[in-house]
Coordinates of C-alpha atoms and ligand atoms in Angstrom, one line a residue:
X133 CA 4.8 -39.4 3.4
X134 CA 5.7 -36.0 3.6
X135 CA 8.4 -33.5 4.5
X136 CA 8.0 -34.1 8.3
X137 CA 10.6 -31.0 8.2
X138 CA 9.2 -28.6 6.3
X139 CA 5.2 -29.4 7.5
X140 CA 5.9 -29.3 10.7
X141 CA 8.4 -25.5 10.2
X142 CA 5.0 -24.2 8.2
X143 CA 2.8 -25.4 11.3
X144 CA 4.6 -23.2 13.8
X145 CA 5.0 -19.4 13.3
X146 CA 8.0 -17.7 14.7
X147 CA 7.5 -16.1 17.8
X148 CA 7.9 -12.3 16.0
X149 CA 5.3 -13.5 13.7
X150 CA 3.1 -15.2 16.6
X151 CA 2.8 -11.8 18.1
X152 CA 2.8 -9.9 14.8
X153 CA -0.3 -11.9 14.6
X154 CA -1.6 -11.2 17.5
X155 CA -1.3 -7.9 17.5
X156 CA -3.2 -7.5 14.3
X157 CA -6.4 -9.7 16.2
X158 CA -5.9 -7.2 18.9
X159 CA -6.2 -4.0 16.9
X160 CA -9.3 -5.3 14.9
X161 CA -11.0 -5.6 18.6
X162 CA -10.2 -2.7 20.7
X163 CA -8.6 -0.8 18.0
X164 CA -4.9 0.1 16.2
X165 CA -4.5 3.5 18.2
X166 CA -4.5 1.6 21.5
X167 CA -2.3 -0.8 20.8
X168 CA 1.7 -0.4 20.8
X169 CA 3.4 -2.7 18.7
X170 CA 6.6 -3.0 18.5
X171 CA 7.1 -7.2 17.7
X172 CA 8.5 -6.7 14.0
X173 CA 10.9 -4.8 11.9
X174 CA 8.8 -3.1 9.3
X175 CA 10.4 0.2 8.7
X176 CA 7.6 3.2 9.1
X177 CA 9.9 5.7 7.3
X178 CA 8.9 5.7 3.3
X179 CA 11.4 5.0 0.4
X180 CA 13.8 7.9 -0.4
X181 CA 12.4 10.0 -3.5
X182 CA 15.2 9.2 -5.1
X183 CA 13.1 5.5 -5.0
X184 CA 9.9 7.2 -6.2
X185 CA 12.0 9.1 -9.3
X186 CA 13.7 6.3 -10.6
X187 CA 10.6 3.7 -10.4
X188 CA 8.9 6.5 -12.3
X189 CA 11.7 7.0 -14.9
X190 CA 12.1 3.0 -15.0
X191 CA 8.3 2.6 -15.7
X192 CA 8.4 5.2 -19.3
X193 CA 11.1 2.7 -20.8
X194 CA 10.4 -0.5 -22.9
X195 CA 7.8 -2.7 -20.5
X196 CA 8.9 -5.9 -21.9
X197 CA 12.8 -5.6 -21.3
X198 CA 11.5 -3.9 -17.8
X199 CA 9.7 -6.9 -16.6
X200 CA 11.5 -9.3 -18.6
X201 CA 14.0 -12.1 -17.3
X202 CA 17.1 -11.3 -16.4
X203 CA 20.0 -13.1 -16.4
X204 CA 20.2 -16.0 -13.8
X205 CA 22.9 -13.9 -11.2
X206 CA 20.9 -10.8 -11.5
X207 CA 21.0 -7.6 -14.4
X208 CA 24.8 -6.9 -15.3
X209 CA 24.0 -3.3 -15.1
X210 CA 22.8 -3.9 -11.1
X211 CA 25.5 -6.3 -10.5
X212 CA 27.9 -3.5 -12.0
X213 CA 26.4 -0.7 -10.6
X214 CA 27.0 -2.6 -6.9
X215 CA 30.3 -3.9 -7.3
X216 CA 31.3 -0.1 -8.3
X217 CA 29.5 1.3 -5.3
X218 CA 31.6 -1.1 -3.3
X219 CA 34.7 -0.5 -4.7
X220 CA 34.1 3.1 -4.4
X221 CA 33.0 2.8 -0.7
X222 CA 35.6 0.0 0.8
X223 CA 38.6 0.0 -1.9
X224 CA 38.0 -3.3 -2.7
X225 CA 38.3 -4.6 -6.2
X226 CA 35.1 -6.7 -7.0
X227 CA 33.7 -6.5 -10.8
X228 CA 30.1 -7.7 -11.5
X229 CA 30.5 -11.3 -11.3
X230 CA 30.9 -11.0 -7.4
X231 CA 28.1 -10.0 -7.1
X232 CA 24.3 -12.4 -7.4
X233 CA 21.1 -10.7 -6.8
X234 CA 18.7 -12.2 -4.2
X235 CA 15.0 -11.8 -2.8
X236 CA 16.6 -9.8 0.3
X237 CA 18.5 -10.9 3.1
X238 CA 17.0 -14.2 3.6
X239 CA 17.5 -15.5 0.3
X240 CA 21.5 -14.5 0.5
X241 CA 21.8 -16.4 3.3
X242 CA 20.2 -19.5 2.4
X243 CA 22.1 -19.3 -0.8
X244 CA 25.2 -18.7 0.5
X245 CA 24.8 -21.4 3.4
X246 CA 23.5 -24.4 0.5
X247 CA 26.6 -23.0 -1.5
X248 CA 29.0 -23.6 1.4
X249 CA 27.9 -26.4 3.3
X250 CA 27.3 -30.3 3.5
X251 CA 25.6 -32.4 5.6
X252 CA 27.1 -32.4 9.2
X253 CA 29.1 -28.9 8.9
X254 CA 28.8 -26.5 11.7
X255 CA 28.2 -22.7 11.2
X256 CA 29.3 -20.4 14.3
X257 CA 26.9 -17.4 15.2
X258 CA 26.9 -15.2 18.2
X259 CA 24.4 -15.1 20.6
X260 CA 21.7 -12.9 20.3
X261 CA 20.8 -13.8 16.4
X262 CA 18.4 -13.8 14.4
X263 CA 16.0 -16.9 14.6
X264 CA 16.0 -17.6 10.9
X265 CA 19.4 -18.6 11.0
X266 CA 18.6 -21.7 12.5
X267 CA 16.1 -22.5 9.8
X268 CA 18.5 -21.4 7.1
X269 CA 21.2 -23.6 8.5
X270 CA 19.3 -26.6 9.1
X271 CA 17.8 -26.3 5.1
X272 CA 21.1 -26.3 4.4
X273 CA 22.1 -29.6 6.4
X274 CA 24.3 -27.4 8.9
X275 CA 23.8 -27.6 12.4
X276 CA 23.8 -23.9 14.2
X277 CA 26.2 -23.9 17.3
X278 CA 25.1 -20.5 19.0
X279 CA 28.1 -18.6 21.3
X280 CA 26.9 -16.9 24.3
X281 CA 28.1 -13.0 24.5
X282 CA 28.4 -11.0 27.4
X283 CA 26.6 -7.9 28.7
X284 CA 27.8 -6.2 25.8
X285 CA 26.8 -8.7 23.5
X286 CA 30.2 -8.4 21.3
X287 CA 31.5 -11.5 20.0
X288 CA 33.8 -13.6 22.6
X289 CA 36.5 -14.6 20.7
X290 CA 37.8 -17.1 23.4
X291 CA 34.3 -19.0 23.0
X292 CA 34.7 -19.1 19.1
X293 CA 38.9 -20.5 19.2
X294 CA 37.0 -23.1 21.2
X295 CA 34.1 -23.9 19.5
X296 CA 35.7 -24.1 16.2
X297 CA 36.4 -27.5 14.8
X298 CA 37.1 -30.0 11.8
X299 CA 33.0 -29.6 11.0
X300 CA 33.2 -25.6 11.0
X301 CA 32.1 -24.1 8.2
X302 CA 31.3 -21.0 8.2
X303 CA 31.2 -17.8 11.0
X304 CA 27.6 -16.2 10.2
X305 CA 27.7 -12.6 12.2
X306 CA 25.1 -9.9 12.2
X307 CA 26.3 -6.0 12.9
X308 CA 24.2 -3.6 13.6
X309 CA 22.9 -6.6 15.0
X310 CA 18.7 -8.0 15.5
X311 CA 18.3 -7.7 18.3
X312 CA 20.6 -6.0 20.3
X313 CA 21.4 -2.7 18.0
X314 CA 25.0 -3.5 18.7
X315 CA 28.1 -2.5 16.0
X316 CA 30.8 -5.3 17.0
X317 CA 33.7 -3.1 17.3
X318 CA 36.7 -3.3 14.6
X319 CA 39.4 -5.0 17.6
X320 CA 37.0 -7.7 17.7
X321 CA 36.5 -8.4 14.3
X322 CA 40.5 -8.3 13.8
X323 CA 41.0 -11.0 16.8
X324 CA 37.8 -12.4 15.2
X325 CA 39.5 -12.9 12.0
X326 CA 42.7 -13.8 13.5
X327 CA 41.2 -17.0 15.2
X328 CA 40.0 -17.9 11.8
X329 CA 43.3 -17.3 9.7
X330 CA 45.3 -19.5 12.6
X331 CA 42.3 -22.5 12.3
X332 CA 42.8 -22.6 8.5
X333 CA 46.7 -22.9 8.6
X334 CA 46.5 -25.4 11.6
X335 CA 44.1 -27.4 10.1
X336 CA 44.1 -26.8 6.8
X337 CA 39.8 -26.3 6.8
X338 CA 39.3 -23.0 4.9
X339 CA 36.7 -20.9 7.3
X340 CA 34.6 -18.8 6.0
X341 CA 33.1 -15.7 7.3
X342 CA 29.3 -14.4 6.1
X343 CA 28.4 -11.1 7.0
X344 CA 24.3 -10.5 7.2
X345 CA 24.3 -6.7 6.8
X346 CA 20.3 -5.5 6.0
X347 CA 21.2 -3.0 8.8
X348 CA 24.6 -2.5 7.3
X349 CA 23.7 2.2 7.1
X350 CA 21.3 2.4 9.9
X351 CA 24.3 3.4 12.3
X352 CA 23.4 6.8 14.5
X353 CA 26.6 8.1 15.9
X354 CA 29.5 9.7 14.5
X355 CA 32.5 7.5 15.1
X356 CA 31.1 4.3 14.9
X357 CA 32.4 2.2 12.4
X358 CA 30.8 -0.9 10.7
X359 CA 34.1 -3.1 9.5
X360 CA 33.5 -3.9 5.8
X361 CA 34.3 -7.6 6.3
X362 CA 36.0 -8.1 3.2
X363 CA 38.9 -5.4 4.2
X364 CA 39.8 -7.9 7.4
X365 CA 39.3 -11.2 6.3
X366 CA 39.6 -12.8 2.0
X367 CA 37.1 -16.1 2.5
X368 CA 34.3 -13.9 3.1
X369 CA 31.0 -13.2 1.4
X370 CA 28.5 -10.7 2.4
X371 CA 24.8 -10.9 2.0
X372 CA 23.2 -7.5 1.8
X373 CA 19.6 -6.3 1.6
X374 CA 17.8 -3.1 0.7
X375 CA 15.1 -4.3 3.0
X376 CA 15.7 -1.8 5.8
X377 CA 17.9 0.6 4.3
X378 CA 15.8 1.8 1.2
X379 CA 12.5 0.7 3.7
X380 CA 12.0 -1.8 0.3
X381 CA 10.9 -5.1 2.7
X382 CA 7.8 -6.1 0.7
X383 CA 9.8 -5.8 -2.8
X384 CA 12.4 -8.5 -1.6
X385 CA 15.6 -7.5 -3.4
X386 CA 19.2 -7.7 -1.9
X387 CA 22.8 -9.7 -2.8
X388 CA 25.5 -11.8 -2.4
X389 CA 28.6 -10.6 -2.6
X390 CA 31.8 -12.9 -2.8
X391 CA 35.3 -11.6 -2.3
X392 CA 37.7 -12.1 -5.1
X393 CA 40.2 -12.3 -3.2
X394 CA 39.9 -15.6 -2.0
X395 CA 42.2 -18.3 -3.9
X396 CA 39.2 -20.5 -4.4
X397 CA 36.8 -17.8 -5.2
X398 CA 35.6 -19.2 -9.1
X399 CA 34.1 -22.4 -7.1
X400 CA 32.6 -20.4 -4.3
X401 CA 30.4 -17.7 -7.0
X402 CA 29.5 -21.1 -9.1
X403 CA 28.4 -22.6 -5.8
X404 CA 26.1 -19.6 -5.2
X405 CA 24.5 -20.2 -8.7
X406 CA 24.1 -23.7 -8.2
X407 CA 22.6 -22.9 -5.3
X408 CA 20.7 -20.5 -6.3
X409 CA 19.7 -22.9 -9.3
X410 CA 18.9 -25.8 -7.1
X411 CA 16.4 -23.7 -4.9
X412 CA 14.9 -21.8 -7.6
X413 CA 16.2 -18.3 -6.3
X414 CA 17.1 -17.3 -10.0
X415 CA 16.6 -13.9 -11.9
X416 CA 15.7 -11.4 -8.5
X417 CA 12.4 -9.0 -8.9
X418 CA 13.7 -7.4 -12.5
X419 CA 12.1 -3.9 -11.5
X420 CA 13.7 -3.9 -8.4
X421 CA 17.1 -4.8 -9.7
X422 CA 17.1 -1.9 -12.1
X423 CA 16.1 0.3 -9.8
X424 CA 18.8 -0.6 -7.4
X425 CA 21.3 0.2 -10.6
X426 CA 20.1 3.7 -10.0
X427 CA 19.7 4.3 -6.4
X428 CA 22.8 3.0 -5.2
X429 CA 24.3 4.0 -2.3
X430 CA 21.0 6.2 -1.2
X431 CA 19.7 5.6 2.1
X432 CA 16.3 6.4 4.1
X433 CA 15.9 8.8 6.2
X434 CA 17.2 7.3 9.2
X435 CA 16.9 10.6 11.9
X436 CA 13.5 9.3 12.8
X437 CA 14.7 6.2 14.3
X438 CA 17.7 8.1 15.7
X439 CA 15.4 10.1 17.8
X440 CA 12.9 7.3 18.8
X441 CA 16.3 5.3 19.8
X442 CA 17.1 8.4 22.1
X443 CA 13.5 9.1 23.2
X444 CA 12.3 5.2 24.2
X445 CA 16.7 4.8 25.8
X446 CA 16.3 7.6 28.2
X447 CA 11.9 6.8 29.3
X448 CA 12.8 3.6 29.6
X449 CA 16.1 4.4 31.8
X450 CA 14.0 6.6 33.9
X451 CA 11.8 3.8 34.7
X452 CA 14.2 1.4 35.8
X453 CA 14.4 -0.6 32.6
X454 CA 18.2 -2.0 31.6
X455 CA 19.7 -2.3 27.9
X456 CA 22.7 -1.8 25.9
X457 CA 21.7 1.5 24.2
X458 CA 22.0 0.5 20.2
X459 CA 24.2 2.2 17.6
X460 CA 22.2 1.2 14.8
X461 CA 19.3 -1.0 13.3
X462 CA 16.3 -0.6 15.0
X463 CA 16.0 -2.5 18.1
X464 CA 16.5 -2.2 21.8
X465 CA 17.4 -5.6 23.6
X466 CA 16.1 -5.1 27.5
X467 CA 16.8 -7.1 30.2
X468 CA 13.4 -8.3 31.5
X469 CA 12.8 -7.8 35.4
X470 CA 12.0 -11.4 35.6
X471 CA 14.1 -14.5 35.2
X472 CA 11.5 -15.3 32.5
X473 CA 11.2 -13.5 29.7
X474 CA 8.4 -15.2 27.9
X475 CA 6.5 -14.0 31.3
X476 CA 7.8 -10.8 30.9
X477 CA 6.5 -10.3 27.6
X478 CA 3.2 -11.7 28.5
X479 CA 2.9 -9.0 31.3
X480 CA 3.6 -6.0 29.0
X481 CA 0.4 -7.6 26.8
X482 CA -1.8 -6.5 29.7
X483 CA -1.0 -2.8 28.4
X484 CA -1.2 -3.5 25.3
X485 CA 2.3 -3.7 25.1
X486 CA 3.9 -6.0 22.2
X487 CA 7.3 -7.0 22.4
X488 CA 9.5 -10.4 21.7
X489 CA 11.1 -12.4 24.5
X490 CA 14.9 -12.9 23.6
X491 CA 14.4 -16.8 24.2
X492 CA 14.3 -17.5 20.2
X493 CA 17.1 -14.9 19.6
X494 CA 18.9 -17.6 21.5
X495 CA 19.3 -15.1 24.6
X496 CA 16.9 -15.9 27.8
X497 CA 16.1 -13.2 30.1
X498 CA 15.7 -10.0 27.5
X499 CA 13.2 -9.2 25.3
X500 CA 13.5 -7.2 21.6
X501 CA 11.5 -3.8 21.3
X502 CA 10.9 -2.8 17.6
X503 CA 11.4 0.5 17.2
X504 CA 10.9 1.2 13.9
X505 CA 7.2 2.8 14.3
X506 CA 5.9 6.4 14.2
X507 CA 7.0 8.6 16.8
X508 CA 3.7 9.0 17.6
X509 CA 3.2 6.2 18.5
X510 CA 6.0 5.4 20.7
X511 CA 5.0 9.1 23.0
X512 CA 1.8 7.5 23.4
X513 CA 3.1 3.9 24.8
X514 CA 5.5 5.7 27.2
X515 CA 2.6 5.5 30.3
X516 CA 2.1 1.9 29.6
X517 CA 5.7 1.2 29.7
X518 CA 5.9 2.9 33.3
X519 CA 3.1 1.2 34.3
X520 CA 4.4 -2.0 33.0
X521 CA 7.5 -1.1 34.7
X522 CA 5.6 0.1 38.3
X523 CA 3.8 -3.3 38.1
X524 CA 7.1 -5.1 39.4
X525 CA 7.6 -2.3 42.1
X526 CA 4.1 -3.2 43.9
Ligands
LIG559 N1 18.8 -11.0 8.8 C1 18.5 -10.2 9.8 C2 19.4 -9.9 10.9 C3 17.2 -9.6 9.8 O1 16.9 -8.8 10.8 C4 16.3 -9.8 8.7 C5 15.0 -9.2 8.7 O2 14.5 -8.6 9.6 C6 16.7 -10.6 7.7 C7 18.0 -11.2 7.7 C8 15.9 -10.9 6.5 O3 15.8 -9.8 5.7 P1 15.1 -9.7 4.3 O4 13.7 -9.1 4.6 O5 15.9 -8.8 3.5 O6 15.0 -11.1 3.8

C-alpha cells in the first residue's frame, strides 16, 4: 500500500495552482492579452543587475568548486555573508552557524517545523495564511490550529492566550503577509511575544516563534516597520527567501536563521540539520548560494508594484470594491460582494478575471488579487473589474 497521504496531496492541486492552471488553458484558447491573471505570486519585475553582475563574475571562476557540493548547512562564505548582513541590519549577534541555506521559503519552513515538532504538537498561525502551512505542518506531524483576525487582519492576541496549550509548539506568523499585504504592527508583536514569555514561565513549555518573511523588503510606505523578530522575542527562528525580493522564485534559494540567544539554541540548529538530513534538503543550489554571498542586502525594484498597489487600491475603491489597502508584498485581500467567495471568483472568470477565493487562506468571504504583473496589464483589466463589479448592481 501506499502513502494514502502523500498520493492523495499530489492528486489535488492547490487552488492558486488550480487556477494558475486554468489560466494558462485559457490563454492558449482565446489568447494571453485577453486574459488578466492575477492567481499567483510570480514577481514580473527582473532580478536587480547587481544579480546579472555577480552570476556573470561567479560563472569566470573555477566551474568545479562553482557547481560543486557544499557543505551540508550551506557555503560558509553565504552563511557568513548573511549572518553579517543581519547583524549589520538588526544589531543582533548571529555568526555563520545560525544560519542553514534552504530551497526558498518552503523548504525553511518545513525544516524548521520537522526540527521543532513531534507527533501531536500544535503550531498557532493567524488567519489569513498561506495554505502551504497546513501541508508543512501536517508533514511534520503538527496539527495547524488557524486564529481568526479581525477587519484588519492583525493578530488577536486574546485568541492566541487562549488557544495556547501543553501541545503548542510553535507560533508560525507571516508579515507582509499572503494574502492580505498587512505589516502586523510592533504593539502587537510585543503583547504577541508577551503571551508567549508568560506561557513558558507558567508552564514551563518553551514556545517558539517562526517568522516566514519572503516578503520581509517589499514594504511601500515610509514609517512602516517590519519587527525583526529576533529583537522581541530569543526562541525564535526566521525562515527567509530571496524568492520575491531578488524576483529569484524559480532558483529556489533562501534560509533558516536561528537566534543564539536562546539557552537551548545548540539543539535547535542540530535539529534543523537533522531535519534537513532526514528530508534530503542538504547542500542548497551552490550557484545561488554564492551569489547570495555577493548580493546581500540588494533588493528589486519594488516602485512597480508600489504603483500598481496604488493604481488597482483606488479603481477598485471607485467601484465599490472593499480591502485593507497593503503596506507590502504583493497582494490585495477583497472582501467579495457575496457571502461566497468561491462564487465570487467564479463570476470574475466570466471576464476573464482570475483571482483566488480566501476559503484556502483560511478566511471565507475575500478573495486574493496578485498584483505582481505588468502594469500593463493591470490598466487593461480595470473595465472588466467595473464590469465585474456593475454585475452585482443589476
Ligand atoms: N510563504 C509565503 C507566505 C509565501 O507567499 C510563499 C510563496 O509564495 C512561500 C512561503 C514559499 O516561498 P518559496 O518560493 O521561497 O518557497
Amino acid at each position: 500500500m501506499l502513502n494514502e497521504t502523500n498520493v492523495n496531496l499530489g492528486k489535488v492541486r492547490s487552488s492558486i495552482r488550480e487556477l494558475f492552471e486554468y489560466g494558462k488553458k485559457r490563454k492558449a484558447e482565446i489568447g494571453a492579452e485577453n486574459v488578466f491573471d492575477f492567481s499567483i505570486g510570480n514577481p514580473s519585475v527582473p532580478a536587480p543587475k547587481e544579480v546579472e553582475e555577480a552570476l556573470r563574475g561567479l560563472l569566470n571562476t573555477d566551474p568545479v568548486a562553482l557547481h560543486g557540493y557544499t557543505s551540508a548547512q550551506g557555503d560558509l562564505e553565504a552563511r557568513a555573508a548573511i549572518s553579517d548582513y543581519l547583524n549589520k541590519r538588526f544589531s543582533t549577534s548571529l555568526n555563520a552557524d545560525c544560519i542553514y541555506m534552504t530551497c526558498g521559503a518552503s523548504a525553511s519552513l518545513t525544516v524548521t517545523l520537522n526540527a521543532l515538532c513531534n507527533g501531536g504538537d500544535e503550531v498557532i498561525t493567524f488567519a489569513p495564511f498561506f495554505p502551504e502551512y497546513r501541508v508543512f505542518a501536517a508533514h511534520a506531524g503538527a496539527k495547524l490550529v488557524a486564529l481568526e483576525s479581525g477587519e484588519t487582519f492583525q493578530p488577536d492576541i486574546k485568541k492566541l492566550e487562549r488557544a495556547l496549550n501543553e501541545n503548542t509548539k510553535a507560533v508560525l506568523i507571516n508579515s507582509p503577509n499572503n494574502p492580505s499585504g498587512v505589516v502586523y504592527r510592533e504593539e502587537v508583536i510585543k503583547e504577541l511575544c508577551a503571551v508567549l514569555e508568560r506561557h513558558t514561565l507558567k508552564t514551563g513549555n518553551p514556545v517558539y516563534l517562526i517568522s516566514d518573511e519572503p516578503y520581509r523588503e517589499l514594504v511601500f510606505d515610509d514609517g512602516i516597520k517590519v519587527p525583526f523578530i529576533m529583537n522581541y522575542y530569543k526562541r525564535s527562528i526566521v525562515c527567509y527567501s530571496y524568492s520575491k525580493s531578488l524576483s529569484l522564485p524559480g532558483e529556489r534559494i533562501g534560509y533558516i536563521a536561528v537566534n543564539n540567544e536562546m539557552e537551548e539554541f545548540s539543539d535547535v540548529y542540530a535539529g534543523v540539520l537533522g531535519a534537513g538530513r532526514a528530508l534530503g534538503f542538504v547542500c542548497a543550489p551552490a550557484l545561488f548560494q554564492k551569489l547570495i554571498a555577493r548580493v546581500c542586502g540588494v533588493t528589486s525594484d519594488i516602485s512597480v508594484y508600489k504603483k500598481s498597489r496604488d493604481v488597482l487600491c483606488a479603481a477598485l475603491e471607485e467601484y465599490g470594491f472593499t480591502a485593507v489597502k497593503p503596506d507590502g508584498a504583493f497582494y490585495l485581500f477583497v472582501k467579495s460582494p457575496e457571502a461566497d467567495a468561491k462564487a465570487f471568483s467564479e463570476r470574475a472568470k466570466k471576464y476573464e478575471l482570475l483571482f483566488v477565493p480566501g476559503d484556502d487562506f483560511g478566511c471565507k468571504g475575500y478573495v486574493r488579487i496578485s498584483y505582481c504583473v505588468s502594469p500593463d496589464m493591470i490598466k487593461r483589466a480595470l473595465p472588466a473589474f467595473k464590469a465585474l463589479a456593475d454585475s452585482y448592481k443589476k
